[in-house]
PDB file of C-alpha atoms in Angstrom:
ATOM      1  CA  ASN A   1      60.990  56.332  68.015  1.00  0.00           C
ATOM      2  CA  GLN A   2      63.212  58.922  70.203  1.00  0.00           C
ATOM      3  CA  ALA A   3      65.569  56.592  72.793  1.00  0.00           C
ATOM      4  CA  ALA A   4      65.673  57.821  76.313  1.00  0.00           C
ATOM      5  CA  SER A   5      68.527  60.074  77.270  1.00  0.00           C
ATOM      6  CA  THR A   6      70.402  59.930  80.931  1.00  0.00           C
ATOM      7  CA  VAL A   7      71.605  63.537  82.530  1.00  0.00           C
ATOM      8  CA  THR A   8      73.998  63.930  85.397  1.00  0.00           C
ATOM      9  CA  VAL A   9      75.258  67.215  86.550  1.00  0.00           C
ATOM     10  CA  THR A  10      77.734  68.173  89.346  1.00  0.00           C
ATOM     11  CA  SER A  11      79.692  71.690  90.454  1.00  0.00           C
ATOM     12  CA  SER A  12      82.791  72.820  90.251  1.00  0.00           C
ATOM     13  CA  ALA A  13      82.744  73.471  94.362  1.00  0.00           C
ATOM     14  CA  ASN A  14      80.039  72.601  97.358  1.00  0.00           C
ATOM     15  CA  PRO A  15      80.224  74.507  99.804  1.00  0.00           C
ATOM     16  CA  SER A  16      81.046  77.809  97.305  1.00  0.00           C
ATOM     17  CA  ALA A  17      82.079  81.413  98.646  1.00  0.00           C
ATOM     18  CA  TYR A  18      79.591  84.252  97.865  1.00  0.00           C
ATOM     19  CA  GLY A  19      80.667  85.886  94.664  1.00  0.00           C
ATOM     20  CA  GLY A  20      82.988  83.092  93.796  1.00  0.00           C
ATOM     21  CA  SER A  21      83.205  81.061  90.354  1.00  0.00           C
ATOM     22  CA  VAL A  22      80.824  77.865  90.545  1.00  0.00           C
ATOM     23  CA  THR A  23      80.960  75.928  87.179  1.00  0.00           C
ATOM     24  CA  PHE A  24      77.946  73.294  86.773  1.00  0.00           C
ATOM     25  CA  THR A  25      79.087  70.579  84.272  1.00  0.00           C
ATOM     26  CA  ALA A  26      76.218  68.283  82.849  1.00  0.00           C
ATOM     27  CA  THR A  27      77.032  64.971  80.811  1.00  0.00           C
ATOM     28  CA  VAL A  28      73.793  64.120  78.669  1.00  0.00           C
ATOM     29  CA  THR A  29      74.271  60.082  77.435  1.00  0.00           C
ATOM     30  CA  GLY A  30      72.284  57.808  75.213  1.00  0.00           C
ATOM     31  CA  PRO A  31      72.444  54.274  74.345  1.00  0.00           C
ATOM     32  CA  ILE A  32      73.999  54.581  70.932  1.00  0.00           C
ATOM     33  CA  THR A  33      74.787  58.106  69.622  1.00  0.00           C
ATOM     34  CA  THR A  34      76.204  61.199  71.730  1.00  0.00           C
ATOM     35  CA  PRO A  35      73.357  63.275  72.282  1.00  0.00           C
ATOM     36  CA  THR A  36      73.319  66.670  70.966  1.00  0.00           C
ATOM     37  CA  GLY A  37      71.359  69.912  71.630  1.00  0.00           C
ATOM     38  CA  THR A  38      71.523  72.301  74.642  1.00  0.00           C
ATOM     39  CA  VAL A  39      71.033  72.123  78.660  1.00  0.00           C
ATOM     40  CA  ALA A  40      69.368  74.923  80.722  1.00  0.00           C
ATOM     41  CA  PHE A  41      70.430  75.203  84.085  1.00  0.00           C
ATOM     42  CA  GLU A  42      68.064  76.720  86.628  1.00  0.00           C
ATOM     43  CA  ASP A  43      68.379  77.738  90.495  1.00  0.00           C
ATOM     44  CA  GLY A  44      65.072  76.805  91.643  1.00  0.00           C
ATOM     45  CA  SER A  45      62.602  78.461  89.176  1.00  0.00           C
ATOM     46  CA  THR A  46      65.128  81.038  88.391  1.00  0.00           C
ATOM     47  CA  SER A  47      66.729  80.534  84.746  1.00  0.00           C
ATOM     48  CA  LEU A  48      70.758  80.782  84.643  1.00  0.00           C
ATOM     49  CA  GLY A  49      71.698  80.198  81.415  1.00  0.00           C
ATOM     50  CA  THR A  50      72.315  77.058  78.952  1.00  0.00           C
ATOM     51  CA  GLY A  51      75.321  75.510  77.823  1.00  0.00           C
ATOM     52  CA  THR A  52      75.403  73.894  74.123  1.00  0.00           C
ATOM     53  CA  LEU A  53      76.655  70.010  74.532  1.00  0.00           C
ATOM     54  CA  ASN A  54      80.241  69.609  72.939  1.00  0.00           C
ATOM     55  CA  SER A  55      80.974  66.236  71.077  1.00  0.00           C
ATOM     56  CA  SER A  56      81.225  64.353  74.169  1.00  0.00           C
ATOM     57  CA  GLY A  57      77.321  65.207  75.116  1.00  0.00           C
ATOM     58  CA  VAL A  58      79.026  67.701  77.826  1.00  0.00           C
ATOM     59  CA  ALA A  59      77.701  71.290  78.524  1.00  0.00           C
ATOM     60  CA  ILE A  60      78.963  73.515  81.020  1.00  0.00           C
ATOM     61  CA  PHE A  61      77.896  76.870  82.588  1.00  0.00           C
ATOM     62  CA  THR A  62      79.737  79.426  85.234  1.00  0.00           C
ATOM     63  CA  THR A  63      78.306  81.380  87.358  1.00  0.00           C
ATOM     64  CA  SER A  64      79.274  83.877  90.391  1.00  0.00           C
ATOM     65  CA  ALA A  65      75.738  85.229  91.174  1.00  0.00           C
ATOM     66  CA  LEU A  66      73.990  82.657  93.566  1.00  0.00           C
ATOM     67  CA  ALA A  67      73.373  84.177  96.835  1.00  0.00           C
ATOM     68  CA  VAL A  68      74.229  83.285 100.038  1.00  0.00           C
ATOM     69  CA  GLY A  69      72.097  79.886 101.438  1.00  0.00           C
ATOM     70  CA  ALA A  70      71.286  76.249 100.177  1.00  0.00           C
ATOM     71  CA  HIS A  71      70.252  76.269  96.534  1.00  0.00           C
ATOM     72  CA  THR A  72      68.871  73.577  94.247  1.00  0.00           C
ATOM     73  CA  ILE A  73      70.513  73.692  90.255  1.00  0.00           C
ATOM     74  CA  THR A  74      68.616  71.600  87.847  1.00  0.00           C
ATOM     75  CA  ALA A  75      69.662  70.560  84.468  1.00  0.00           C
ATOM     76  CA  SER A  76      67.610  70.302  81.666  1.00  0.00           C
ATOM     77  CA  TYR A  77      68.626  68.458  78.269  1.00  0.00           C
ATOM     78  CA  GLY A  78      65.664  69.416  75.947  1.00  0.00           C
ATOM     79  CA  GLY A  79      66.717  66.618  73.527  1.00  0.00           C
ATOM     80  CA  ASP A  80      67.015  65.760  69.885  1.00  0.00           C
ATOM     81  CA  SER A  81      65.805  64.200  67.098  1.00  0.00           C
ATOM     82  CA  ASN A  82      67.369  60.633  68.571  1.00  0.00           C
ATOM     83  CA  TYR A  83      66.835  61.350  72.538  1.00  0.00           C
ATOM     84  CA  THR A  84      63.913  62.584  74.655  1.00  0.00           C
ATOM     85  CA  ALA A  85      64.323  65.548  77.170  1.00  0.00           C
ATOM     86  CA  ALA A  86      65.755  64.664  80.513  1.00  0.00           C
ATOM     87  CA  THR A  87      66.757  66.501  83.825  1.00  0.00           C
ATOM     88  CA  ALA A  88      68.899  66.007  86.760  1.00  0.00           C
ATOM     89  CA  THR A  89      69.525  67.985  89.964  1.00  0.00           C
ATOM     90  CA  THR A  90      72.560  68.858  92.345  1.00  0.00           C
ATOM     91  CA  SER A  91      72.664  70.555  95.430  1.00  0.00           C
ATOM     92  CA  ILE A  92      75.222  73.274  96.284  1.00  0.00           C
ATOM     93  CA  THR A  93      75.546  75.600  99.381  1.00  0.00           C
ATOM     94  CA  VAL A  94      77.180  79.546  98.862  1.00  0.00           C
ATOM     95  CA  GLU A  95      78.782  80.482 102.272  1.00  0.00           C
ATOM     96  CA  ALA A  96      78.903  84.119 103.232  1.00  0.00           C
ATOM     97  CA  LEU A  97      82.788  85.207 103.417  1.00  0.00           C
ATOM     98  CA  ALA A  98      84.715  86.101 107.021  1.00  0.00           C
ATOM     99  CA  SER A  99      84.929  89.528 107.300  1.00  0.00           C
ATOM    100  CA  THR A 100      88.460  90.871 106.030  1.00  0.00           C
ATOM    101  CA  PRO A 101      90.887  91.277 108.982  1.00  0.00           C
ATOM    102  CA  ALA A 102      91.794  94.525 110.382  1.00  0.00           C
ATOM    103  CA  PHE A 103      94.786  96.078 111.003  1.00  0.00           C
ATOM    104  CA  SER A 104      95.355  98.185 114.058  1.00  0.00           C
ATOM    105  CA  LEU A 105      98.075 100.665 112.569  1.00  0.00           C
ATOM    106  CA  ALA A 106      97.166 101.644 108.864  1.00  0.00           C
ATOM    107  CA  ALA A 107      99.882 100.806 106.274  1.00  0.00           C
ATOM    108  CA  GLY A 108     102.934 103.598 105.909  1.00  0.00           C
ATOM    109  CA  SER A 109     106.568 104.765 107.160  1.00  0.00           C
ATOM    110  CA  TYR A 110     107.138 104.522 110.650  1.00  0.00           C
ATOM    111  CA  GLU A 111     110.525 103.906 113.371  1.00  0.00           C
ATOM    112  CA  PRO A 112     111.298 100.769 114.027  1.00  0.00           C
ATOM    113  CA  GLY A 113     109.530  98.481 116.838  1.00  0.00           C
ATOM    114  CA  GLN A 114     105.612  99.291 115.837  1.00  0.00           C
ATOM    115  CA  SER A 115     103.182  96.881 117.389  1.00  0.00           C
ATOM    116  CA  VAL A 116     100.546  95.539 114.853  1.00  0.00           C
ATOM    117  CA  SER A 117      97.603  93.670 116.483  1.00  0.00           C
ATOM    118  CA  LEU A 118      94.686  92.257 113.474  1.00  0.00           C
ATOM    119  CA  SER A 119      91.232  91.711 114.468  1.00  0.00           C
ATOM    120  CA  ASP A 120      88.395  90.895 112.688  1.00  0.00           C
ATOM    121  CA  SER A 121      84.691  91.109 113.195  1.00  0.00           C
ATOM    122  CA  THR A 122      83.504  87.477 112.525  1.00  0.00           C
ATOM    123  CA  ALA A 123      82.136  85.453 115.628  1.00  0.00           C
ATOM    124  CA  GLY A 124      84.804  82.499 116.436  1.00  0.00           C
ATOM    125  CA  ALA A 125      87.127  83.984 113.693  1.00  0.00           C
ATOM    126  CA  THR A 126      90.475  82.320 113.288  1.00  0.00           C
ATOM    127  CA  ILE A 127      92.850  84.567 111.881  1.00  0.00           C
ATOM    128  CA  TYR A 128      96.314  83.648 109.569  1.00  0.00           C
ATOM    129  CA  TYR A 129      98.811  85.736 108.478  1.00  0.00           C
ATOM    130  CA  THR A 130     102.284  86.521 106.842  1.00  0.00           C
ATOM    131  CA  THR A 131     105.031  88.747 106.965  1.00  0.00           C
ATOM    132  CA  ASP A 132     107.097  87.964 103.578  1.00  0.00           C
ATOM    133  CA  GLY A 133     103.976  89.477 101.208  1.00  0.00           C
ATOM    134  CA  ALA A 134     102.976  85.816 100.215  1.00  0.00           C
ATOM    135  CA  THR A 135      99.327  84.938 100.102  1.00  0.00           C
ATOM    136  CA  PRO A 136      98.350  83.552 103.776  1.00  0.00           C
ATOM    137  CA  THR A 137      96.585  80.122 103.791  1.00  0.00           C
ATOM    138  CA  ILE A 138      95.328  77.933 106.983  1.00  0.00           C
ATOM    139  CA  SER A 139      98.538  76.508 107.202  1.00  0.00           C
ATOM    140  CA  SER A 140     100.041  80.199 107.756  1.00  0.00           C
ATOM    141  CA  THR A 141     101.283  81.334 111.099  1.00  0.00           C
ATOM    142  CA  GLN A 142      98.024  81.630 112.993  1.00  0.00           C
ATOM    143  CA  TYR A 143      97.753  85.236 115.208  1.00  0.00           C
ATOM    144  CA  SER A 144      97.589  85.083 118.639  1.00  0.00           C
ATOM    145  CA  ALA A 145      99.435  88.416 119.921  1.00  0.00           C
ATOM    146  CA  PRO A 146     100.328  91.894 118.224  1.00  0.00           C
ATOM    147  CA  ILE A 147     103.253  91.609 115.500  1.00  0.00           C
ATOM    148  CA  THR A 148     106.289  93.816 116.105  1.00  0.00           C
ATOM    149  CA  VAL A 149     107.652  95.321 113.187  1.00  0.00           C
ATOM    150  CA  ASP A 150     111.488  96.346 113.240  1.00  0.00           C
ATOM    151  CA  GLN A 151     112.213  96.642 109.125  1.00  0.00           C
ATOM    152  CA  THR A 152     110.196  96.928 106.035  1.00  0.00           C
ATOM    153  CA  GLU A 153     107.743  94.227 105.633  1.00  0.00           C
ATOM    154  CA  THR A 154     104.248  93.338 104.079  1.00  0.00           C
ATOM    155  CA  ILE A 155     101.609  91.668 106.352  1.00  0.00           C
ATOM    156  CA  LYS A 156      99.200  90.046 104.551  1.00  0.00           C
ATOM    157  CA  ALA A 157      95.946  88.054 106.659  1.00  0.00           C
ATOM    158  CA  ILE A 158      92.822  86.242 106.002  1.00  0.00           C
ATOM    159  CA  ALA A 159      90.171  85.247 108.473  1.00  0.00           C
ATOM    160  CA  THR A 160      88.375  81.689 108.724  1.00  0.00           C
ATOM    161  CA  ALA A 161      85.416  80.597 110.935  1.00  0.00           C
ATOM    162  CA  SER A 162      82.677  78.177 110.978  1.00  0.00           C
ATOM    163  CA  GLY A 163      79.821  78.190 108.485  1.00  0.00           C
ATOM    164  CA  PHE A 164      82.078  81.159 106.663  1.00  0.00           C
ATOM    165  CA  ALA A 165      83.994  80.967 103.581  1.00  0.00           C
ATOM    166  CA  THR A 166      87.813  82.393 104.060  1.00  0.00           C
ATOM    167  CA  SER A 167      87.642  85.927 103.693  1.00  0.00           C
ATOM    168  CA  ASN A 168      89.682  88.188 101.420  1.00  0.00           C
ATOM    169  CA  VAL A 169      93.133  89.010 101.738  1.00  0.00           C
ATOM    170  CA  ALA A 170      94.024  92.093 104.124  1.00  0.00           C
ATOM    171  CA  SER A 171      97.164  93.361 103.369  1.00  0.00           C
ATOM    172  CA  ALA A 172      99.718  96.078 104.935  1.00  0.00           C
ATOM    173  CA  THR A 173     103.010  97.151 103.964  1.00  0.00           C
ATOM    174  CA  TYR A 174     104.953  98.993 106.541  1.00  0.00           C
ATOM    175  CA  THR A 175     107.974 101.076 105.817  1.00  0.00           C
ATOM    176  CA  ILE A 176     110.406 101.554 108.531  1.00  0.00           C
ATOM    177  CA  LEU A 177     112.445 104.282 108.527  1.00  0.00           C
ATOM    178  CA  GLN A 178     116.132 103.549 109.569  1.00  0.00           C
ATOM    179  CA  PRO A 179     117.808 106.699 111.600  1.00  0.00           C
ATOM    180  CA  THR A 180     120.647 108.396 109.629  1.00  0.00           C
ATOM    181  CA  VAL A 181     123.449 110.852 111.402  1.00  0.00           C
ATOM    182  CA  ALA A 182     124.546 113.448 109.012  1.00  0.00           C
ATOM    183  CA  SER A 183     126.801 115.511 111.692  1.00  0.00           C
ATOM    184  CA  MET A 184     127.591 115.735 114.859  1.00  0.00           C
ATOM    185  CA  THR A 185     128.748 119.149 116.410  1.00  0.00           C
ATOM    186  CA  PRO A 186     130.931 119.758 118.358  1.00  0.00           C
ATOM    187  CA  SER A 187     133.516 116.886 118.849  1.00  0.00           C
ATOM    188  CA  ALA A 188     131.810 114.067 120.686  1.00  0.00           C
ATOM    189  CA  GLY A 189     135.136 113.539 122.218  1.00  0.00           C
ATOM    190  CA  VAL A 190     135.295 116.633 124.271  1.00  0.00           C
ATOM    191  CA  VAL A 191     133.703 115.943 127.646  1.00  0.00           C
ATOM    192  CA  GLY A 192     131.088 117.954 129.301  1.00  0.00           C
ATOM    193  CA  VAL A 193     130.427 119.767 125.814  1.00  0.00           C
ATOM    194  CA  LYS A 194     126.889 120.019 124.603  1.00  0.00           C
ATOM    195  CA  VAL A 195     126.460 117.880 121.447  1.00  0.00           C
ATOM    196  CA  VAL A 196     124.123 118.319 118.206  1.00  0.00           C
ATOM    197  CA  ILE A 197     123.209 115.670 116.538  1.00  0.00           C
ATOM    198  CA  SER A 198     121.319 116.070 112.900  1.00  0.00           C
ATOM    199  CA  GLY A 199     120.079 113.520 110.442  1.00  0.00           C
ATOM    200  CA  SER A 200     116.249 112.049 109.933  1.00  0.00           C
ATOM    201  CA  ASN A 201     114.389 109.342 111.043  1.00  0.00           C
ATOM    202  CA  PHE A 202     115.352 109.636 114.612  1.00  0.00           C
ATOM    203  CA  GLY A 203     111.511 109.334 115.600  1.00  0.00           C
ATOM    204  CA  ALA A 204     111.565 109.123 119.136  1.00  0.00           C
ATOM    205  CA  THR A 205     110.867 111.538 122.214  1.00  0.00           C
ATOM    206  CA  ALA A 206     112.894 112.432 124.625  1.00  0.00           C
ATOM    207  CA  GLY A 207     113.033 110.076 128.139  1.00  0.00           C
ATOM    208  CA  THR A 208     112.020 106.618 125.780  1.00  0.00           C
ATOM    209  CA  SER A 209     115.699 106.569 123.881  1.00  0.00           C
ATOM    210  CA  THR A 210     119.204 107.019 124.835  1.00  0.00           C
ATOM    211  CA  VAL A 211     122.572 107.549 122.270  1.00  0.00           C
ATOM    212  CA  ALA A 212     125.114 105.599 122.734  1.00  0.00           C
ATOM    213  CA  LEU A 213     128.926 107.262 122.511  1.00  0.00           C
ATOM    214  CA  ASN A 214     131.708 105.406 122.438  1.00  0.00           C
ATOM    215  CA  GLY A 215     129.750 102.196 123.947  1.00  0.00           C
ATOM    216  CA  THR A 216     128.108 104.644 126.895  1.00  0.00           C
ATOM    217  CA  ALA A 217     124.360 105.359 127.049  1.00  0.00           C
ATOM    218  CA  ILE A 218     123.411 109.014 127.694  1.00  0.00           C
ATOM    219  CA  THR A 219     120.122 110.254 127.845  1.00  0.00           C
ATOM    220  CA  PRO A 220     119.327 113.427 125.045  1.00  0.00           C
ATOM    221  CA  ILE A 221     118.586 116.768 126.542  1.00  0.00           C
ATOM    222  CA  SER A 222     116.001 116.805 123.332  1.00  0.00           C
ATOM    223  CA  TRP A 223     114.919 114.556 120.634  1.00  0.00           C
ATOM    224  CA  SER A 224     113.148 115.666 117.901  1.00  0.00           C
ATOM    225  CA  ASN A 225     113.232 113.460 114.188  1.00  0.00           C
ATOM    226  CA  ASN A 226     115.982 115.209 112.602  1.00  0.00           C
ATOM    227  CA  GLN A 227     117.959 116.691 115.606  1.00  0.00           C
ATOM    228  CA  ILE A 228     119.634 115.003 119.055  1.00  0.00           C
ATOM    229  CA  VAL A 229     120.542 117.284 122.001  1.00  0.00           C
ATOM    230  CA  LEU A 230     122.670 115.781 124.605  1.00  0.00           C
ATOM    231  CA  ARG A 231     125.694 116.526 127.239  1.00  0.00           C
ATOM    232  CA  ILE A 232     128.792 114.326 127.327  1.00  0.00           C
ATOM    233  CA  PRO A 233     128.928 113.437 130.976  1.00  0.00           C
ATOM    234  CA  GLN A 234     132.040 114.221 133.228  1.00  0.00           C
ATOM    235  CA  GLY A 235     134.486 111.250 133.457  1.00  0.00           C
TER     236      GLY A 235
END
């Protein structure tokens, strides 16, 4: 006569994130020899797939197709010549992902002093971020105010919220263009003379920035991305 077998089943994560991979492990035991055969895995009445018992009586099945919500997973051992069939169940909850954080400024090339705000559409979400390109975790800096970007850097962010799995990683690289002076005409040492400074990545507008000549701040007459015009004051 066949002996009775015993089945236990566990999941690799509970809760798990929607779209994430979950592995179910069924272990079948018997009083004498190791059971052989296959184990069928079902989500309620829906068949997920099967796994073959290895020499230790263990069968595994991995899926990323579980929908958001609560699931009861049944592992059914079909039996073999020595052992009868047996089943076991385990419960798992699949959580929706929190929304991926959004950046107020698109990735790209900018002048220094950019302000980048982070936001998330998931109610009650908390955002964590890094500025060195590393993948953020809940141990990273918690976002609370706009981030000032004065040098080239990559900001990455995640969002967490109660009842939701951690969001996907948002990433934006900001290349800060440093001003470069190519020439000054005429000589900046001539008092009261108009000076034209040519170069690149000046990036400001007249009235918002000044130019320091020999330690003296001068407000330009005009300012474009590649040319600044100013007049050296008397005295």
